[in-house]
Structures are given as C-alpha cells and as structure tokens.
Amino acid sequence: MDNASRTPSKFYAPLAIGAPEPYRALPVRLERMIHFVPPHNEKIRSKLDGMIKKVDVILGNLEDAIPASDKEVARAGFISMAKEHDYGQTGLWTRINCLNSPWALDDITQIVAEAGNKVDVIMLPKVEGPWDVHYLDQLLAQLEAAHKVERPILIHAILETAEGVKNVEAIAAASPRMHGMSLGPADLAASRGMKTTRVGGGHPDYAVLADPGEDAAAPRPNYQQDLWHYTVGKMVDACMAYGIKPFYGPFGDFADLAACENQFRNSFLQGCLGAWSLHPTQIEIAKKVFSPDAAEVDFAKRILEAMPDGTGAVMIDGKMQDDATWKQAKVIVDLAKLVAEKDPERGVAYGL
Ligand code: GLV
Ligand code: MG
C-alpha cells in the first residue's frame, strides 16, 4: 500500500454519515449472464416478469445503444421497472451514462433517490482510473445516506479504454464498493485504434500462418488467434487479486451462436464468471458455459464427503486430494447449489 492509500480502517468506513457499511466480502450471487434490456422500450418492459425468472441479472441499459433523444425516457423506464417488479434472487443492475456525459449526474441522483433499495449494482462505463470510482463511491454514499438506502450499491466497471487497461489494478483496488469488471471489446477496440469493426470475437486476419511444409506450393493453414486473450488475462489477474469478479462483456454477432459460445468459454476458462447477454439466444449459451459441469460437480461432492473437515489427504479414483482440492471442490459445489436454486433441471443433473 502506498502512502496515498486509505488506511485499512478508513477503507471500510462509510464515506458519508448515515450511509450503509461497505461490504467486507461480496454477497454470494449467481451472475452467469448480465442480461441487457433497453428500459425505454415498453414492450420489453411488459415482458419482464418472465425474463426475471429466466436470467441471473437484469440490467437496464442507459448508455450506448440508447439514442440521445431517449435518455430521459430510458432512465424513467428503469426507475419504473425497478419499482414495479420483485426481483427475488435475480440481480437488478443499471448501466449509467459515462461520467463526462450530460446524463450521468441525473442518472445517479434520480435512480438512488427513487429506487436505491432495489438496485444491486451500477455498471460504470469507460472507467479510466481509480478517480472515476472514487467520485461515484463518494456520491453514492451521500445519496444512500440522504435516501436511507439500506445496503451499499456496488460498482461494476467496464474495462474499455486503453487508459483503463493501463490502470486496471488501481481500478480493482479503488473501493470496497467494487463488484467486478467487464471487458468492453467494442469501445476498447476504438480507444486502442484496433483496425476492426466488430463487438467482440475474433478476426480472420488476426492469425498465425503455419510454416511451409515439404511441398512449398501447398496451401499453409492460417490459425486464427484470440484478440482478447491478453486483456482478459490482465483483467482476471487484477480482479482475483483484489477479490472482485471478472466478466466477459458483449458479443455482437447474434447470428453466430457457435462463435459466441467459443468467446464465452475462452473467458470462462481464463477465470471469468459470466458474460453479457444482448439477445435472448445468448442467455442459454451463458447458462451452458458458466454453470459447472455435472460430472465435475459429482466428483467435487465426493471430495467433500471423503474429507468432512477439509483437511488431510485421500485418494479418489487414483487421484490425490488434499486441503487445496477440497477448497476447489467447495467452490464448485457452492456454485452448483446456487445454480440448482435458479435452475431446477440443472439441480437434478447435479443430484442437488
Ligand atoms: C461495451 O460497452 C463495449 O464497448 O464493448
Ligand atoms: Mg462500451
């Protein structure tokens, strides 16, 4: 910790008198997909009850993809959708406009005033450094105190500028209000000057050409590479080091379900816990990718049963288990229990 950081006791103190205590550990929530809805669209709002049951998180989007002329209607639509529905275990998030936009201040003040006790997480776009998080952190504490909000509203940063990637560790460490981060490949590509026009996914020209074989005239395989590997890895390290959650963001080609699944799975294998769903077909893909595998859950249960107090060493199917694999098994079984509560079919497959 450098000299400019808050002391540990101050770090966990509320930033306004009367604001709720910051969390010391994040609430345990299932967040396989963050499902984006445009809150200015009444037809979509009218179908929310069914959607709330289907997804882990509903996010009312106020930022990009909402036309400038609809920003106020979208904000009001989000406030009504927050008030009118019971979300149960489904998270309610909003993506506000970025801090230098003409809408951000009203987004924050009106949403906390009118729906502060319903909102779990505010997604903050285009975060460039810890200063953006500190600003929102302080403002939220003041508003929570003024409007008697009982639980701290968490902040989820979108990692989507070159400067944000440079400062990713400081962003992760900025506040106990930090929930996690999502990779925003569209804005990040623009900010970095990448020569693409896509929202996530690969690019056929980003590839490695295999060496020529014996027949110099034979066509050489060209292996497409993952454009996002470096950034996802950097984000996962920063998040996990500070105990917050990493997510992959949007995948824009709604027709290419296989490529979406592949992008989600690469991020899952690298450590991400979920991704955004921008289209209903992406909800099922996220469930498939980010729910633990039934065979793995079964094996994890056997480890927990074989080591009731979590210590010592046992052999299961010829594989050594000890305190460390017990902890991995517990992560999987805990996740499977959360999935089973939301998703009874998977619960049956898990034997839970
Ligand atoms: C998401 O906001 C992105 O820019 O990819
Ligand atoms: Mg963006």
Tab-separated table of C-alpha atoms and ligand atoms in Angstrom:
chain	number	residue	atom	x	y	z
A	1	MET	CA	0.000	0.000	0.000
A	2	ASP	CA	1.473	3.395	-0.909
A	3	ASN	CA	1.250	6.454	1.303
A	4	ALA	CA	-1.634	7.918	-0.673
A	5	SER	CA	-3.981	4.952	0.055
A	6	ARG	CA	-6.566	4.999	2.812
A	7	THR	CA	-5.639	3.086	5.966
A	8	PRO	CA	-7.471	-0.275	6.267
A	9	SER	CA	-9.892	1.049	8.900
A	10	LYS	CA	-10.806	4.103	6.786
A	11	PHE	CA	-11.060	1.957	3.644
A	12	TYR	CA	-14.009	0.112	5.193
A	13	ALA	CA	-15.691	3.125	6.792
A	14	PRO	CA	-18.851	4.549	5.168
A	15	LEU	CA	-17.992	7.650	3.089
A	16	ALA	CA	-20.992	9.586	4.419
A	17	ILE	CA	-22.609	9.716	7.841
A	18	GLY	CA	-25.687	7.521	7.667
A	19	ALA	CA	-24.587	5.524	4.594
A	20	PRO	CA	-24.606	1.726	4.967
A	21	GLU	CA	-21.365	-0.046	5.971
A	22	PRO	CA	-19.370	-1.213	2.934
A	23	TYR	CA	-19.300	-4.970	2.415
A	24	ARG	CA	-16.178	-6.777	3.650
A	25	ALA	CA	-16.914	-9.664	1.277
A	26	LEU	CA	-19.129	-9.568	-1.788
A	27	PRO	CA	-22.624	-11.059	-1.401
A	28	VAL	CA	-22.777	-14.580	-2.886
A	29	ARG	CA	-24.777	-14.263	-6.108
A	30	LEU	CA	-25.167	-16.284	-9.272
A	31	GLU	CA	-24.243	-13.996	-12.198
A	32	ARG	CA	-23.705	-16.204	-15.255
A	33	MET	CA	-25.215	-13.598	-17.538
A	34	ILE	CA	-25.943	-9.908	-17.245
A	35	HIS	CA	-28.978	-9.545	-19.468
A	36	PHE	CA	-29.269	-6.116	-21.113
A	37	VAL	CA	-32.695	-4.554	-21.640
A	38	PRO	CA	-33.498	-1.127	-23.155
A	39	PRO	CA	-35.765	0.424	-20.488
A	40	HIS	CA	-37.351	2.964	-22.866
A	41	ASN	CA	-38.977	0.075	-24.749
A	42	GLU	CA	-42.384	-0.532	-23.177
A	43	LYS	CA	-42.953	-3.826	-24.957
A	44	ILE	CA	-39.771	-5.286	-23.489
A	45	ARG	CA	-40.632	-3.879	-20.057
A	46	SER	CA	-44.042	-5.579	-20.221
A	47	LYS	CA	-42.345	-8.986	-20.556
A	48	LEU	CA	-40.030	-8.519	-17.617
A	49	ASP	CA	-41.713	-10.941	-15.201
A	50	GLY	CA	-40.846	-13.897	-17.433
A	51	MET	CA	-37.335	-12.582	-18.059
A	52	ILE	CA	-36.618	-12.084	-14.335
A	53	LYS	CA	-37.249	-15.808	-13.760
A	54	LYS	CA	-35.000	-16.791	-16.650
A	55	VAL	CA	-31.831	-14.804	-16.053
A	56	ASP	CA	-29.393	-14.225	-13.194
A	57	VAL	CA	-29.077	-10.452	-13.643
A	58	ILE	CA	-31.306	-7.920	-15.437
A	59	LEU	CA	-29.554	-4.720	-16.455
A	60	GLY	CA	-31.414	-1.605	-17.568
A	61	ASN	CA	-29.096	-0.024	-20.132
A	62	LEU	CA	-28.987	3.766	-20.221
A	63	GLU	CA	-25.698	4.228	-22.117
A	64	ASP	CA	-24.595	3.292	-25.655
A	65	ALA	CA	-27.350	1.851	-27.890
A	66	ILE	CA	-29.911	4.194	-26.266
A	67	PRO	CA	-30.450	7.179	-28.604
A	68	ALA	CA	-29.654	10.604	-27.109
A	69	SER	CA	-33.295	11.580	-27.602
A	70	ASP	CA	-34.448	8.668	-25.388
A	71	LYS	CA	-32.028	9.030	-22.471
A	72	GLU	CA	-34.559	10.564	-20.053
A	73	VAL	CA	-37.314	8.126	-21.059
A	74	ALA	CA	-34.915	5.217	-20.564
A	75	ARG	CA	-33.967	6.470	-17.090
A	76	ALA	CA	-37.622	6.873	-16.097
A	77	GLY	CA	-38.352	3.433	-17.596
A	78	PHE	CA	-35.596	1.903	-15.489
A	79	ILE	CA	-36.955	3.516	-12.325
A	80	SER	CA	-40.438	2.130	-13.025
A	81	MET	CA	-39.116	-1.325	-13.829
A	82	ALA	CA	-37.184	-1.275	-10.547
A	83	LYS	CA	-40.260	-0.273	-8.552
A	84	GLU	CA	-42.830	-2.459	-10.294
A	85	HIS	CA	-41.223	-5.888	-10.025
A	86	ASP	CA	-39.972	-8.220	-7.363
A	87	TYR	CA	-36.546	-9.477	-8.458
A	88	GLY	CA	-36.054	-12.175	-5.781
A	89	GLN	CA	-32.598	-13.692	-6.241
A	90	THR	CA	-32.206	-12.081	-9.688
A	91	GLY	CA	-29.842	-9.124	-9.596
A	92	LEU	CA	-31.048	-5.692	-10.706
A	93	TRP	CA	-28.338	-3.566	-12.308
A	94	THR	CA	-28.211	-0.468	-14.448
A	95	ARG	CA	-25.543	0.794	-16.848
A	96	ILE	CA	-25.498	4.561	-16.379
A	97	ASN	CA	-24.087	7.017	-18.893
A	98	CYS	CA	-20.400	7.815	-18.585
A	99	LEU	CA	-19.311	10.391	-16.053
A	100	ASN	CA	-18.474	13.167	-18.537
A	101	SER	CA	-21.826	12.873	-20.334
A	102	PRO	CA	-24.749	15.282	-19.825
A	103	TRP	CA	-26.872	12.479	-18.277
A	104	ALA	CA	-24.694	10.759	-15.669
A	105	LEU	CA	-25.446	13.010	-12.690
A	106	ASP	CA	-29.214	12.757	-13.142
A	107	ASP	CA	-28.925	9.010	-13.772
A	108	ILE	CA	-27.188	8.549	-10.422
A	109	THR	CA	-29.168	11.004	-8.292
A	110	GLN	CA	-32.627	10.045	-9.594
A	111	ILE	CA	-32.048	6.299	-9.545
A	112	VAL	CA	-30.706	6.251	-5.988
A	113	ALA	CA	-33.440	8.609	-4.790
A	114	GLU	CA	-36.268	6.615	-6.315
A	115	ALA	CA	-35.025	3.036	-6.453
A	116	GLY	CA	-31.897	2.914	-4.256
A	117	ASN	CA	-33.176	-0.025	-2.207
A	118	LYS	CA	-33.868	-2.131	-5.299
A	119	VAL	CA	-30.633	-1.648	-7.261
A	120	ASP	CA	-27.772	-4.066	-6.576
A	121	VAL	CA	-25.086	-2.777	-8.916
A	122	ILE	CA	-24.332	0.294	-11.039
A	123	MET	CA	-22.262	-0.501	-14.113
A	124	LEU	CA	-19.932	2.406	-14.847
A	125	PRO	CA	-18.738	2.674	-18.448
A	126	LYS	CA	-15.403	3.968	-19.779
A	127	VAL	CA	-13.631	3.873	-16.395
A	128	GLU	CA	-10.117	5.215	-16.913
A	129	GLY	CA	-8.659	5.160	-13.420
A	130	PRO	CA	-9.480	4.903	-9.694
A	131	TRP	CA	-10.575	8.565	-9.703
A	132	ASP	CA	-13.751	7.621	-11.579
A	133	VAL	CA	-14.595	5.002	-8.952
A	134	HIS	CA	-13.769	7.379	-6.066
A	135	TYR	CA	-16.117	10.014	-7.471
A	136	LEU	CA	-19.039	7.595	-7.811
A	137	ASP	CA	-18.223	5.971	-4.454
A	138	GLN	CA	-18.458	9.267	-2.562
A	139	LEU	CA	-21.562	10.426	-4.397
A	140	LEU	CA	-23.335	7.104	-3.817
A	141	ALA	CA	-22.547	7.255	-0.086
A	142	GLN	CA	-24.037	10.750	0.160
A	143	LEU	CA	-27.137	9.708	-1.756
A	144	GLU	CA	-27.540	6.456	0.187
A	145	ALA	CA	-27.439	8.429	3.440
A	146	ALA	CA	-29.909	11.024	2.162
A	147	HIS	CA	-32.387	8.420	0.868
A	148	LYS	CA	-31.990	5.806	3.626
A	149	VAL	CA	-30.630	3.106	1.365
A	150	GLU	CA	-30.023	0.039	3.495
A	151	ARG	CA	-27.367	-1.882	1.541
A	152	PRO	CA	-24.414	-0.424	-0.331
A	153	ILE	CA	-24.967	-0.178	-4.098
A	154	LEU	CA	-21.974	-1.835	-5.747
A	155	ILE	CA	-19.938	-0.535	-8.698
A	156	HIS	CA	-19.052	-2.654	-11.732
A	157	ALA	CA	-16.510	-1.024	-14.069
A	158	ILE	CA	-16.355	-1.574	-17.816
A	159	LEU	CA	-12.768	-2.021	-18.952
A	160	GLU	CA	-12.974	-0.400	-22.364
A	161	THR	CA	-10.311	2.269	-22.761
A	162	ALA	CA	-6.568	1.996	-23.224
A	163	GLU	CA	-6.074	4.119	-20.100
A	164	GLY	CA	-8.425	1.874	-18.122
A	165	VAL	CA	-6.423	-1.204	-19.104
A	166	LYS	CA	-3.225	0.594	-18.051
A	167	ASN	CA	-4.799	1.347	-14.641
A	168	VAL	CA	-6.757	-1.886	-14.200
A	169	GLU	CA	-5.196	-2.860	-10.845
A	170	ALA	CA	-5.821	0.548	-9.304
A	171	ILE	CA	-9.431	0.397	-10.511
A	172	ALA	CA	-9.908	-3.047	-8.946
A	173	ALA	CA	-8.439	-1.766	-5.660
A	174	ALA	CA	-10.265	1.571	-5.610
A	175	SER	CA	-13.095	0.815	-3.162
A	176	PRO	CA	-14.871	-1.908	-1.171
A	177	ARG	CA	-17.834	-0.961	-3.341
A	178	MET	CA	-16.176	-2.614	-6.362
A	179	HIS	CA	-18.204	-5.628	-7.507
A	180	GLY	CA	-16.139	-6.500	-10.572
A	181	MET	CA	-15.334	-5.611	-14.147
A	182	SER	CA	-16.424	-6.469	-17.668
A	183	LEU	CA	-14.325	-6.349	-20.792
A	184	GLY	CA	-15.888	-3.922	-23.312
A	185	PRO	CA	-14.323	-5.025	-26.595
A	186	ALA	CA	-16.141	-2.515	-28.838
A	187	ASP	CA	-15.082	0.687	-27.103
A	188	LEU	CA	-11.696	-0.789	-26.250
A	189	ALA	CA	-11.030	-1.552	-29.917
A	190	ALA	CA	-11.873	2.061	-30.783
A	191	SER	CA	-9.820	3.504	-27.918
A	192	ARG	CA	-6.783	1.436	-28.862
A	193	GLY	CA	-7.084	2.171	-32.556
A	194	MET	CA	-7.576	-1.520	-33.393
A	195	LYS	CA	-8.459	-1.971	-37.063
A	196	THR	CA	-11.739	-3.845	-36.516
A	197	THR	CA	-15.440	-3.056	-36.750
A	198	ARG	CA	-16.821	-5.843	-34.510
A	199	VAL	CA	-18.251	-6.209	-31.000
A	200	GLY	CA	-16.039	-8.939	-29.526
A	201	GLY	CA	-14.997	-12.202	-31.151
A	202	GLY	CA	-12.064	-12.951	-33.416
A	203	HIS	CA	-10.943	-11.548	-36.735
A	204	PRO	CA	-9.918	-13.679	-39.718
A	205	ASP	CA	-6.805	-11.582	-40.324
A	206	TYR	CA	-5.516	-11.907	-36.759
A	207	ALA	CA	-3.837	-15.244	-37.262
A	208	VAL	CA	-0.564	-17.130	-37.349
A	209	LEU	CA	0.470	-18.754	-40.602
A	210	ALA	CA	1.853	-22.301	-40.270
A	211	ASP	CA	5.379	-22.951	-41.569
A	212	PRO	CA	5.661	-24.150	-45.175
A	213	GLY	CA	5.746	-27.958	-45.481
A	214	GLU	CA	7.836	-30.111	-47.825
A	215	ASP	CA	5.673	-29.002	-50.707
A	216	ALA	CA	6.370	-25.280	-50.805
A	217	ALA	CA	3.438	-24.746	-53.142
A	218	ALA	CA	0.857	-26.419	-50.806
A	219	PRO	CA	-1.575	-24.097	-49.023
A	220	ARG	CA	-0.458	-23.308	-45.467
A	221	PRO	CA	-3.005	-23.398	-42.622
A	222	ASN	CA	-3.714	-19.996	-41.102
A	223	TYR	CA	-4.662	-20.268	-37.388
A	224	GLN	CA	-6.970	-17.542	-36.137
A	225	GLN	CA	-5.947	-16.179	-32.708
A	226	ASP	CA	-7.960	-14.709	-29.821
A	227	LEU	CA	-7.733	-10.903	-29.989
A	228	TRP	CA	-8.913	-10.593	-26.370
A	229	HIS	CA	-6.649	-13.079	-24.644
A	230	TYR	CA	-4.195	-10.528	-23.265
A	231	THR	CA	-6.831	-8.159	-21.912
A	232	VAL	CA	-8.999	-10.878	-20.359
A	233	GLY	CA	-5.920	-12.341	-18.620
A	234	LYS	CA	-4.858	-8.936	-17.322
A	235	MET	CA	-8.376	-8.186	-16.083
A	236	VAL	CA	-8.786	-11.590	-14.380
A	237	ASP	CA	-5.482	-11.186	-12.504
A	238	ALA	CA	-6.401	-7.699	-11.317
A	239	CYS	CA	-9.899	-8.771	-10.230
A	240	MET	CA	-8.943	-12.001	-8.475
A	241	ALA	CA	-6.012	-10.318	-6.698
A	242	TYR	CA	-8.484	-7.873	-5.136
A	243	GLY	CA	-11.352	-10.329	-4.547
A	244	ILE	CA	-13.704	-8.880	-7.161
A	245	LYS	CA	-15.372	-10.569	-10.153
A	246	PRO	CA	-14.220	-10.615	-13.801
A	247	PHE	CA	-16.715	-10.860	-16.703
A	248	TYR	CA	-16.544	-11.008	-20.452
A	249	GLY	CA	-18.803	-8.325	-21.995
A	250	PRO	CA	-20.810	-8.237	-25.240
A	251	PHE	CA	-20.735	-10.443	-28.330
A	252	GLY	CA	-22.310	-8.539	-31.198
A	253	ASP	CA	-22.915	-11.174	-33.889
A	254	PHE	CA	-26.266	-12.557	-32.689
A	255	ALA	CA	-26.477	-14.995	-35.612
A	256	ASP	CA	-23.176	-16.722	-34.822
A	257	LEU	CA	-24.079	-18.741	-31.744
A	258	ALA	CA	-21.042	-21.015	-32.050
A	259	ALA	CA	-18.589	-18.102	-32.049
A	260	CYS	CA	-20.406	-16.533	-29.094
A	261	GLU	CA	-20.161	-19.792	-27.135
A	262	ASN	CA	-16.491	-20.035	-28.003
A	263	GLN	CA	-15.756	-16.469	-26.846
A	264	PHE	CA	-17.701	-17.002	-23.608
A	265	ARG	CA	-15.917	-20.309	-22.965
A	266	ASN	CA	-12.456	-18.865	-23.539
A	267	SER	CA	-13.215	-16.224	-20.933
A	268	PHE	CA	-14.702	-18.837	-18.543
A	269	LEU	CA	-11.574	-20.978	-18.830
A	270	GLN	CA	-9.446	-17.904	-18.167
A	271	GLY	CA	-11.396	-17.192	-14.947
A	272	CYS	CA	-14.435	-15.073	-15.873
A	273	LEU	CA	-17.695	-15.774	-14.027
A	274	GLY	CA	-20.199	-14.600	-16.616
A	275	ALA	CA	-20.803	-12.527	-19.742
A	276	TRP	CA	-23.382	-10.096	-21.089
A	277	SER	CA	-26.410	-11.345	-22.987
A	278	LEU	CA	-27.669	-8.803	-25.508
A	279	HIS	CA	-30.058	-11.210	-27.216
A	280	PRO	CA	-32.284	-13.934	-25.695
A	281	THR	CA	-30.353	-16.711	-27.510
A	282	GLN	CA	-27.212	-15.688	-25.628
A	283	ILE	CA	-28.894	-16.428	-22.267
A	284	GLU	CA	-28.847	-20.189	-22.871
A	285	ILE	CA	-25.276	-20.021	-24.140
A	286	ALA	CA	-24.183	-18.274	-20.944
A	287	LYS	CA	-26.030	-20.834	-18.799
A	288	LYS	CA	-24.325	-23.670	-20.630
A	289	VAL	CA	-20.854	-22.156	-20.421
A	290	PHE	CA	-20.879	-20.641	-16.903
A	291	SER	CA	-22.681	-23.450	-14.986
A	292	PRO	CA	-20.377	-26.136	-13.623
A	293	ASP	CA	-20.308	-29.432	-15.463
A	294	ALA	CA	-22.449	-32.197	-13.844
A	295	ALA	CA	-19.589	-34.739	-13.813
A	296	GLU	CA	-17.326	-32.189	-12.160
A	297	VAL	CA	-19.965	-31.421	-9.519
A	298	ASP	CA	-20.308	-35.127	-8.825
A	299	PHE	CA	-16.569	-35.519	-8.328
A	300	ALA	CA	-16.415	-32.394	-6.146
A	301	LYS	CA	-19.185	-33.796	-3.909
A	302	ARG	CA	-17.186	-36.990	-3.472
A	303	ILE	CA	-14.140	-34.979	-2.364
A	304	LEU	CA	-16.190	-33.067	0.234
A	305	GLU	CA	-17.745	-36.302	1.534
A	306	ALA	CA	-14.356	-38.031	1.760
A	307	MET	CA	-12.812	-35.162	3.762
A	308	PRO	CA	-15.549	-33.948	6.134
A	309	ASP	CA	-13.363	-31.370	7.922
A	310	GLY	CA	-11.455	-30.309	4.798
A	311	THR	CA	-8.032	-31.489	5.971
A	312	GLY	CA	-5.712	-34.423	5.331
A	313	ALA	CA	-5.226	-36.415	2.132
A	314	VAL	CA	-7.322	-39.117	0.436
A	315	MET	CA	-7.198	-40.924	-2.912
A	316	ILE	CA	-10.315	-40.844	-5.142
A	317	ASP	CA	-10.205	-42.750	-8.458
A	318	GLY	CA	-6.413	-42.796	-8.198
A	319	LYS	CA	-6.166	-39.017	-7.789
A	320	MET	CA	-4.700	-37.370	-4.698
A	321	GLN	CA	-6.990	-34.944	-2.839
A	322	ASP	CA	-5.930	-32.593	-0.066
A	323	ASP	CA	-6.944	-29.323	1.589
A	324	ALA	CA	-6.388	-27.407	-1.685
A	325	THR	CA	-8.555	-29.654	-3.866
A	326	TRP	CA	-11.187	-29.623	-1.061
A	327	LYS	CA	-11.304	-25.805	-1.465
A	328	GLN	CA	-11.679	-26.115	-5.258
A	329	ALA	CA	-14.415	-28.716	-4.737
A	330	LYS	CA	-16.223	-26.386	-2.343
A	331	VAL	CA	-16.173	-23.559	-4.933
A	332	ILE	CA	-17.780	-25.915	-7.471
A	333	VAL	CA	-20.387	-27.365	-5.088
A	334	ASP	CA	-21.304	-23.906	-3.747
A	335	LEU	CA	-21.751	-22.663	-7.333
A	336	ALA	CA	-23.767	-25.767	-8.224
A	337	LYS	CA	-26.086	-25.145	-5.232
A	338	LEU	CA	-26.680	-21.582	-6.422
A	339	VAL	CA	-27.338	-22.831	-9.960
A	340	ALA	CA	-29.723	-25.509	-8.626
A	341	GLU	CA	-31.821	-22.873	-6.809
A	342	LYS	CA	-32.282	-20.925	-10.037
A	343	ASP	CA	-32.317	-23.775	-12.482
A	344	PRO	CA	-34.119	-26.905	-11.133
A	345	GLU	CA	-33.226	-29.002	-14.211
A	346	ARG	CA	-29.544	-28.494	-13.638
A	347	GLY	CA	-30.151	-29.142	-9.916
A	348	VAL	CA	-31.470	-32.619	-10.811
A	349	ALA	CA	-28.433	-33.267	-13.033
A	350	TYR	CA	-26.203	-32.260	-10.115
A	351	GLY	CA	-28.131	-34.534	-7.706
A	352	LEU	CA	-28.897	-31.488	-5.512
B	1	GLV	C1	-19.203	-2.415	-24.298
B	1	GLV	O1	-19.686	-1.456	-23.763
B	1	GLV	C2	-18.224	-2.326	-25.331
B	1	GLV	O2	-17.867	-1.172	-25.666
B	1	GLV	O3	-17.799	-3.374	-25.824
B	2	MG	MG	-18.819	0.349	-24.477
